[in-house]
Amino acid sequence: MSGLRVLLVGGGGREHALAWKLARSPRLGTLYAAPGNPGTARVAECVPVRADDVAAIADLAERERIDLTVVGPEVPLALGVVDALEARGRRAFGPTRAAAALESSKAFAKDLFDRHGIPTARFGTFDDPGRARAFVHELGGRAVVKTDGLAAGKGAILCGSASEAERAIGDMLERRVFGDAGARVVVEEYLEGEEVSVFALTDGRTVCPLASAQDHKAVFDGDQGPNTGGMGAYSPAPVLPPVLAEEVLRTVLRPTIRAMSAEGRPYRGVLYAGLMLTAAGPRLLEYNVRFGDPECQVLMPRLVDDLLPLCEAVAAGRGLPSSVAWRPEAAVCVVIASGGYPGEYRTGLPIEGIERAEAHPGVTVFHAGTARRDGRLTTAGGRVLGVTALEGDIPAAVAAAYAAAAEIRFDGLHYRRDIGHRALQRLGQRPRGTVVSP
């Protein structure tokens, strides 16, 4: 029996991690990546088709007789790539356009939570700046202001004062800093607690929980500076013990899948819940309709089970196991970014040291924003590489990731030196070894 022909859509660090895991499946025949990157090219045939070109992705799947398409990023999902593939009789892992509204419209998602009693923060949805600012004062001044639409992980502004919230509202609704994504905003109460990311697979009926993770959004140490797409992550998250994970499954994840089905938007794919663990219990901040980036880079090395048949089961809607197996070790990912990110940054800079980094035991370097130019590996994005270490526990994994990251060189590189600090503080430990400054 020949193996499955699989197409992976996307070209970032998340997609390299998915390709790395899919390539280990004994059920895999040929793996294509559209467009992929120099990292995915080590395990897949890269095809120069943009991830957001829905028609071209569907054409490619038909031309190459693809058995299963695994969609990595949120944009093609929001554009309806799964609908386009299914219309041609091709199975795909990911939600339809209607179901992807859980991420592509924060207003839709919050209204869904409200209608179905899913615990979340108090909120209001606005396209009028004056009314939005008035609601900020109803909340007491502190608030979180979010773009309704997709903003590459940077559309949520945590505002510690009314003036900050009013400025964020002005940026979105008046100055249109986020374009159409910010034409409507969600303003919600500022919850106190610790954030955690919880993942699950679902075929539209059953929910199979995955491991927890925590990421670091701010660009600088100590969670300072503007939010980015993610500067690092670790798994598991000590803040989420098994009893709390079961509560999240019971009160958040399963009710969401029932709600989506009841509203005629059955959801199949991976569900990524961003949660705030408050004194009153877990509160759902928002959903993403795909694996997190860089959370995927710490989940895939820990996943024992074969990812490919799980994706098949989701796409076919034919049932999932109640759980999957995870390695007991911890994984830590340190994102190496271009200087200036998330603002302006240079590209085309030569990269050195990846082979030396991967020579460290338990280390895998996932490519995010890289390219091949004249035979050399160069930078091609804001987040360039994800250095992931798998070790016995979080302190050891932190030290291993930083030792490997110190091997990598390109002009102006930047990375945080405190990835995992919340976990280390909770565990009452420090990283083993020396964390080397970039």
C-alpha atoms as one frame of an Amber mdcrd trajectory, in Angstrom:
protein
   0.000   0.000   0.000   1.484   3.359  -1.023   1.737   6.130   1.533  -0.436
   9.212   1.714   0.248  12.240  -0.434   0.108  15.202   1.948   0.185  18.945
   1.290   1.189  21.299   4.100   0.066  24.896   3.619   2.257  27.640   5.094
   5.860  28.719   5.333   6.661  29.682   8.922   8.101  28.087  12.033   4.817
  26.376  12.908   4.753  24.747   9.470   8.366  23.577   9.751   7.472  21.923
  13.082   4.400  20.265  11.516   6.451  19.087   8.525   9.130  17.740  10.863
   6.505  15.692  12.714   4.515  14.575   9.654   7.725  13.388   7.970   8.174
  10.858  10.789   4.893   9.100  10.006   5.164   5.587   8.532   1.919   6.363
   6.695   3.431   9.238   4.742   4.210   8.803   1.065   5.090  12.246  -0.293
   5.005  15.547   1.577   4.596  18.840  -0.265   4.806  22.298   1.303   3.285
  25.459  -0.153   5.316  27.586  -0.048   7.451  26.043   2.706  10.872  27.398
   3.654  14.488  26.172   3.704  13.721  24.202   6.865  10.682  22.381   5.500
  12.685  21.731   2.315  14.733  19.227   4.334  11.686  16.937   4.644   9.222
  18.130   1.979   9.049  19.198  -1.636   8.448  22.957  -1.567   6.127  24.436
  -4.195   6.143  28.221  -4.852   2.451  28.764  -4.115   1.411  31.392  -1.559
  -0.508  30.092   1.443  -3.229  32.717   0.929  -3.788  31.887  -2.763  -6.837
  29.688  -2.212  -7.459  28.850  -5.868  -3.809  27.936  -6.470  -3.738  25.723
  -3.347  -6.856  23.882  -4.559  -5.343  23.514  -8.042  -2.122  22.149  -6.559
  -3.989  19.595  -4.427  -5.924  18.400  -7.460  -2.908  18.306  -9.764  -0.752
  16.324  -7.318  -3.636  14.018  -6.264  -3.249  15.078  -2.626  -4.941  12.781
  -0.112  -4.824  15.241   2.787  -4.057  18.955   3.057  -2.905  20.228   6.451
  -3.421  23.982   6.754  -1.015  25.764   9.107  -1.807  29.523   9.178  -5.039
  31.317  10.020  -5.298  33.516   6.903  -6.011  30.760   4.346  -8.501  29.227
   6.778 -10.301  32.558   7.115 -10.296  32.856   3.306 -12.005  29.474   2.924
  -9.221  27.197   1.680 -10.844  24.177   3.355 -14.148  24.927   1.622 -12.345
  25.192  -1.736 -10.546  21.882  -1.215 -13.648  20.034  -0.061 -15.580  21.379
  -3.066 -13.083  19.457  -5.208 -13.411  16.287  -3.159 -10.122  16.788  -1.296
  -9.900  16.255   2.442  -8.355  18.979   4.572  -7.310  19.404   8.186  -8.715
  22.693   9.437 -12.033  24.497   9.922 -14.248  25.845   7.157 -14.464  29.587
   6.604 -17.648  29.789   8.704 -16.037  27.929  11.591 -12.782  29.894  11.297
 -14.773  32.961  12.408 -13.828  31.848  15.924 -10.501  33.552  15.193 -11.191
  35.808  12.218 -13.891  37.734  14.131 -13.343  38.333  17.823 -16.792  39.936
  17.969 -18.402  36.729  16.686 -16.419  34.648  19.139 -17.250  36.785  22.171
 -20.938  36.830  21.265 -20.833  33.026  20.957 -19.267  32.705  24.407 -21.947
  34.983  25.827 -24.849  33.124  24.178 -23.642  29.719  25.321 -22.423  30.514
  28.824 -18.728  29.933  28.158 -16.757  31.780  30.862 -15.046  34.871  29.460
 -14.245  38.491  30.342 -16.919  41.196  30.343 -16.807  42.875  26.933 -18.362
  45.246  24.420 -18.063  45.470  20.629 -17.811  48.899  18.960 -17.269  50.705
  15.695 -17.886  54.099  17.308 -14.805  55.505  19.124 -16.851  57.568  21.588
 -18.924  54.618  22.753 -15.822  52.460  23.001 -14.108  55.057  25.187 -17.196
  55.374  27.379 -17.146  51.614  27.953 -13.493  51.810  29.017 -14.595  54.105
  31.854 -17.408  51.703  32.756 -14.688  49.077  33.194 -12.743  51.380  35.512
 -10.033  52.488  33.075  -7.954  49.324  32.663  -8.993  47.341  29.610  -7.870
  45.132  26.760  -8.565  46.550  23.294  -8.622  44.086  20.399  -9.091  44.322
  16.673 -12.107  42.348  15.530 -10.200  40.918  12.557  -6.878  39.164  12.072
  -3.770  41.206  12.917  -0.921  38.650  12.850  -1.017  38.139  16.616  -0.496
  41.863  17.335  -4.082  43.112  17.551  -4.589  42.819  21.317  -3.411  45.827
  23.354  -3.245  45.488  27.138  -3.987  48.913  28.577  -3.151  49.680  32.195
  -4.972  53.023  32.187  -7.913  54.766  30.538  -5.560  56.993  28.530  -3.753
  53.967  27.096  -7.067  52.333  26.188  -8.343  55.527  24.556  -5.145  55.762
  22.519  -5.476  52.127  21.397  -9.098  52.748  20.371  -8.004  55.794  18.390
  -5.234  53.813  16.676  -7.703  51.145  15.585 -10.931  53.003  14.826  -9.676
  56.460  13.814  -6.109  56.139  12.577  -6.683  52.635  11.159  -3.257  51.394
  12.205  -4.491  47.823  11.664  -6.461  48.573   8.494  -9.783  46.813   8.039
  -8.960  44.387  10.865  -9.477  47.279  13.287 -12.647  48.717  11.739 -14.466
  47.194  14.699 -13.002  46.609  18.151 -13.688  44.471  21.164 -13.070  46.173
  24.509 -12.953  43.828  27.471 -12.174  43.900  31.150  -8.562  43.540  32.218
  -8.383  40.190  33.971  -5.808  39.440  36.641  -4.062  36.092  36.547  -1.689
  34.034  34.447  -2.238  33.198  30.785  -1.951  29.687  29.391  -2.497  28.139
  25.972  -4.557  24.960  25.775  -4.854  22.909  22.596  -7.239  20.201  21.431
  -8.088  18.302  18.259 -11.726  17.901  17.307 -13.633  16.134  14.530 -16.703
  18.274  15.175 -18.082  15.990  17.890 -15.315  14.485  20.011 -12.558  16.528
  21.630  -9.054  15.156  22.143  -7.057  17.411  24.489  -3.411  18.110  23.728
  -0.608  19.343  25.976  -0.527  22.825  27.455   2.018  25.524  26.646   2.854
  29.103  27.534   4.326  31.667  25.193   5.955  35.065  25.562   4.410  37.793
  23.397   6.369  40.900  24.420   9.585  41.568  22.531  11.821  42.351  25.529
  12.801  40.615  28.766  10.434  40.997  31.676   7.453  40.994  29.277   8.253
  44.579  28.265   7.756  46.299  24.922   5.252  45.756  22.135   3.573  42.430
  21.477   5.011  40.212  18.765   3.841  36.997  17.143   5.671  35.189  19.957
   9.265  35.289  21.243   9.370  31.836  22.801   7.338  29.094  24.438   7.528
  26.062  26.689   5.515  22.922  27.334   4.117  21.646  29.618   2.864  24.674
  31.548   3.231  24.048  35.316   0.419  26.553  35.944  -2.105  24.086  34.491
  -2.236  20.909  36.623  -4.359  17.953  35.424  -7.393  18.877  37.531  -7.469
  22.374  36.007  -6.938  20.990  32.500  -9.992  18.765  33.017 -12.030  21.793
  34.134 -11.047  23.636  30.945 -12.080  20.639  28.851 -15.444  20.449  30.626
 -16.336  24.156  30.829 -14.638  25.646  27.756 -13.570  23.265  24.988 -16.471
  20.815  24.847 -19.135  23.534  25.221 -17.507  25.456  22.348 -17.699  22.486
  19.990 -21.346  21.896  20.955 -22.089  25.611  20.447 -20.492  25.717  17.009
 -22.457  22.655  15.929 -25.704  24.105  17.289 -25.132  27.311  15.303 -24.565
  25.486  12.020 -20.785  25.997  11.981 -19.416  22.556  12.885 -15.763  22.895
  13.829 -13.061  20.436  12.763  -9.365  21.011  13.263  -7.144  22.139  16.098
  -8.641  24.453  18.683  -6.235  26.764  20.518  -7.726  28.393  23.579  -6.012
  31.394  25.131  -7.043  31.349  28.797  -6.559  33.560  31.819  -6.387  31.615
  35.065  -8.130  33.963  37.509  -9.030  33.606  41.176 -12.606  32.895  40.015
 -11.499  30.129  37.642 -10.383  29.855  33.991 -11.675  32.573  31.671 -11.496
  32.216  27.898  -9.762  35.194  26.303  -9.941  34.115  22.673  -9.583  31.224
  20.255  -7.157  30.594  17.466  -8.172  28.095  14.812  -4.691  26.638  14.235
  -1.631  25.615  16.183   0.154  28.460  17.903   3.488  29.739  16.691   5.843
  29.172  18.553   3.749  26.804  20.726   3.698  24.270  17.892   7.498  24.129
  18.056   7.337  22.806  21.631   4.277  20.576  21.177   5.487  18.554  18.189
   8.756  17.339  19.780   6.789  16.157  22.836   4.013  14.368  20.899   4.615
  10.606  20.916   1.668   9.585  18.727   1.727   9.781  14.945   0.282  13.152
  13.890  -0.808  12.076  10.405  -3.616   9.623  11.339  -4.906  12.153  13.870
  -5.143  14.774  11.116  -6.831  12.205   8.873  -9.442  11.418  11.525 -10.199
  15.100  12.016 -10.556  15.740   8.286 -12.816  12.713   7.829 -14.891  13.503
  10.929 -14.607   9.905  11.987 -13.738  10.048  15.684 -10.668  10.704  17.790
  -9.036   8.969  20.754  -9.858  10.404  24.161  -6.172  11.214  24.674  -2.751
  10.995  23.036   0.674  10.167  24.466   3.285  12.785  25.366   6.942  12.511
  26.200   7.571  13.312  29.879  10.379  15.703  29.004   9.864  19.440  28.737
  10.396  21.468  25.566  11.511  25.106  25.389  11.686  27.263  22.243  13.703
  30.483  22.022  12.781  32.618  19.008  15.667  34.407  17.342  14.355  37.577
  15.700  15.680  40.307  13.445  16.839  43.492  15.136  13.983  46.015  15.150
  11.191  43.416  15.098   8.201  43.878  15.482   8.946  47.248  13.895  11.141
  47.761  10.835  13.949  45.272  10.290  16.432  44.255   7.618  16.293  41.053
   5.568  18.793  39.210   3.395  21.368  38.898   6.187  23.544  35.731   6.104
  22.851  33.225   8.903  25.533  31.034  10.470  25.640  28.425  13.219  22.485
  26.343  12.728  24.454  23.110  12.298  26.422  23.848  15.464  23.173  24.556
  17.330  21.588  21.302  16.177  24.694  19.384  17.245  23.602  20.018  20.832
  21.718  16.971  22.189  17.932  17.285  22.052  17.964  20.493  19.962  16.019
  21.163  16.753  16.139  24.519  14.962  12.865  25.372  13.212  13.001  27.875
  10.355  10.471  30.729  10.450  11.738  33.624   8.332  14.609  32.282   6.240
  15.426  32.076   2.527  18.137  30.754   0.202  19.932  33.462  -1.776  22.864
  32.624  -4.016  23.377  29.388  -2.133  23.445  31.028   1.314  20.857  30.888
   4.065  19.636  34.402   4.854  17.042  36.159   6.984  13.652  36.770   5.352
  11.360  37.829   8.178  10.976  39.291  11.644  11.002  36.009  13.497  13.821
  34.064  11.873  14.448  30.827  13.803  13.002  28.867  16.711  15.642  27.026
  18.736  13.832  24.194  20.529  15.362  21.949  23.187  13.842  18.791  24.658
  15.214  17.989  28.101  14.246  16.260  31.332  12.562  19.290  32.864  11.976
  22.964  32.166  15.143  24.341  33.846  17.314  21.915  31.865  15.444  22.649
  28.632  15.833  26.416  29.156  19.587  26.047  29.594  19.892  23.725  26.580
  17.883  26.044  24.313  20.014  29.049  25.237  23.285  27.158  24.847  22.212
  26.205  21.317  20.863  29.698  20.503  24.281  31.152  21.359  25.738  29.262
  18.376  23.648  31.205  15.840  24.859  34.428  14.254  23.479  37.090  11.939
  23.795  40.849  12.011  21.535  42.478  14.612  19.885  39.307  15.890  17.763
  39.609  19.009  16.225  37.152  21.438  14.786  37.308  24.899  16.958  35.878
  27.666  14.132  35.025  30.089  11.993  32.500  28.201  10.346  30.230  30.754
  10.671  32.706  33.618   7.100  32.161  34.843   7.558  28.400  34.928  10.941
  28.686  36.655   9.491  31.022  39.259   6.574  28.663  39.876   8.959  25.732
  40.199  11.265  27.748  42.456  14.232  26.981  40.204  16.738  28.645  37.946
  17.915  27.400  34.547  20.826  24.969  34.744  23.977  26.268  33.146  24.580
  29.745  31.822  22.085  31.717  29.776  24.274  33.431  27.201  23.491  36.958
  26.085  23.013  37.419  22.343
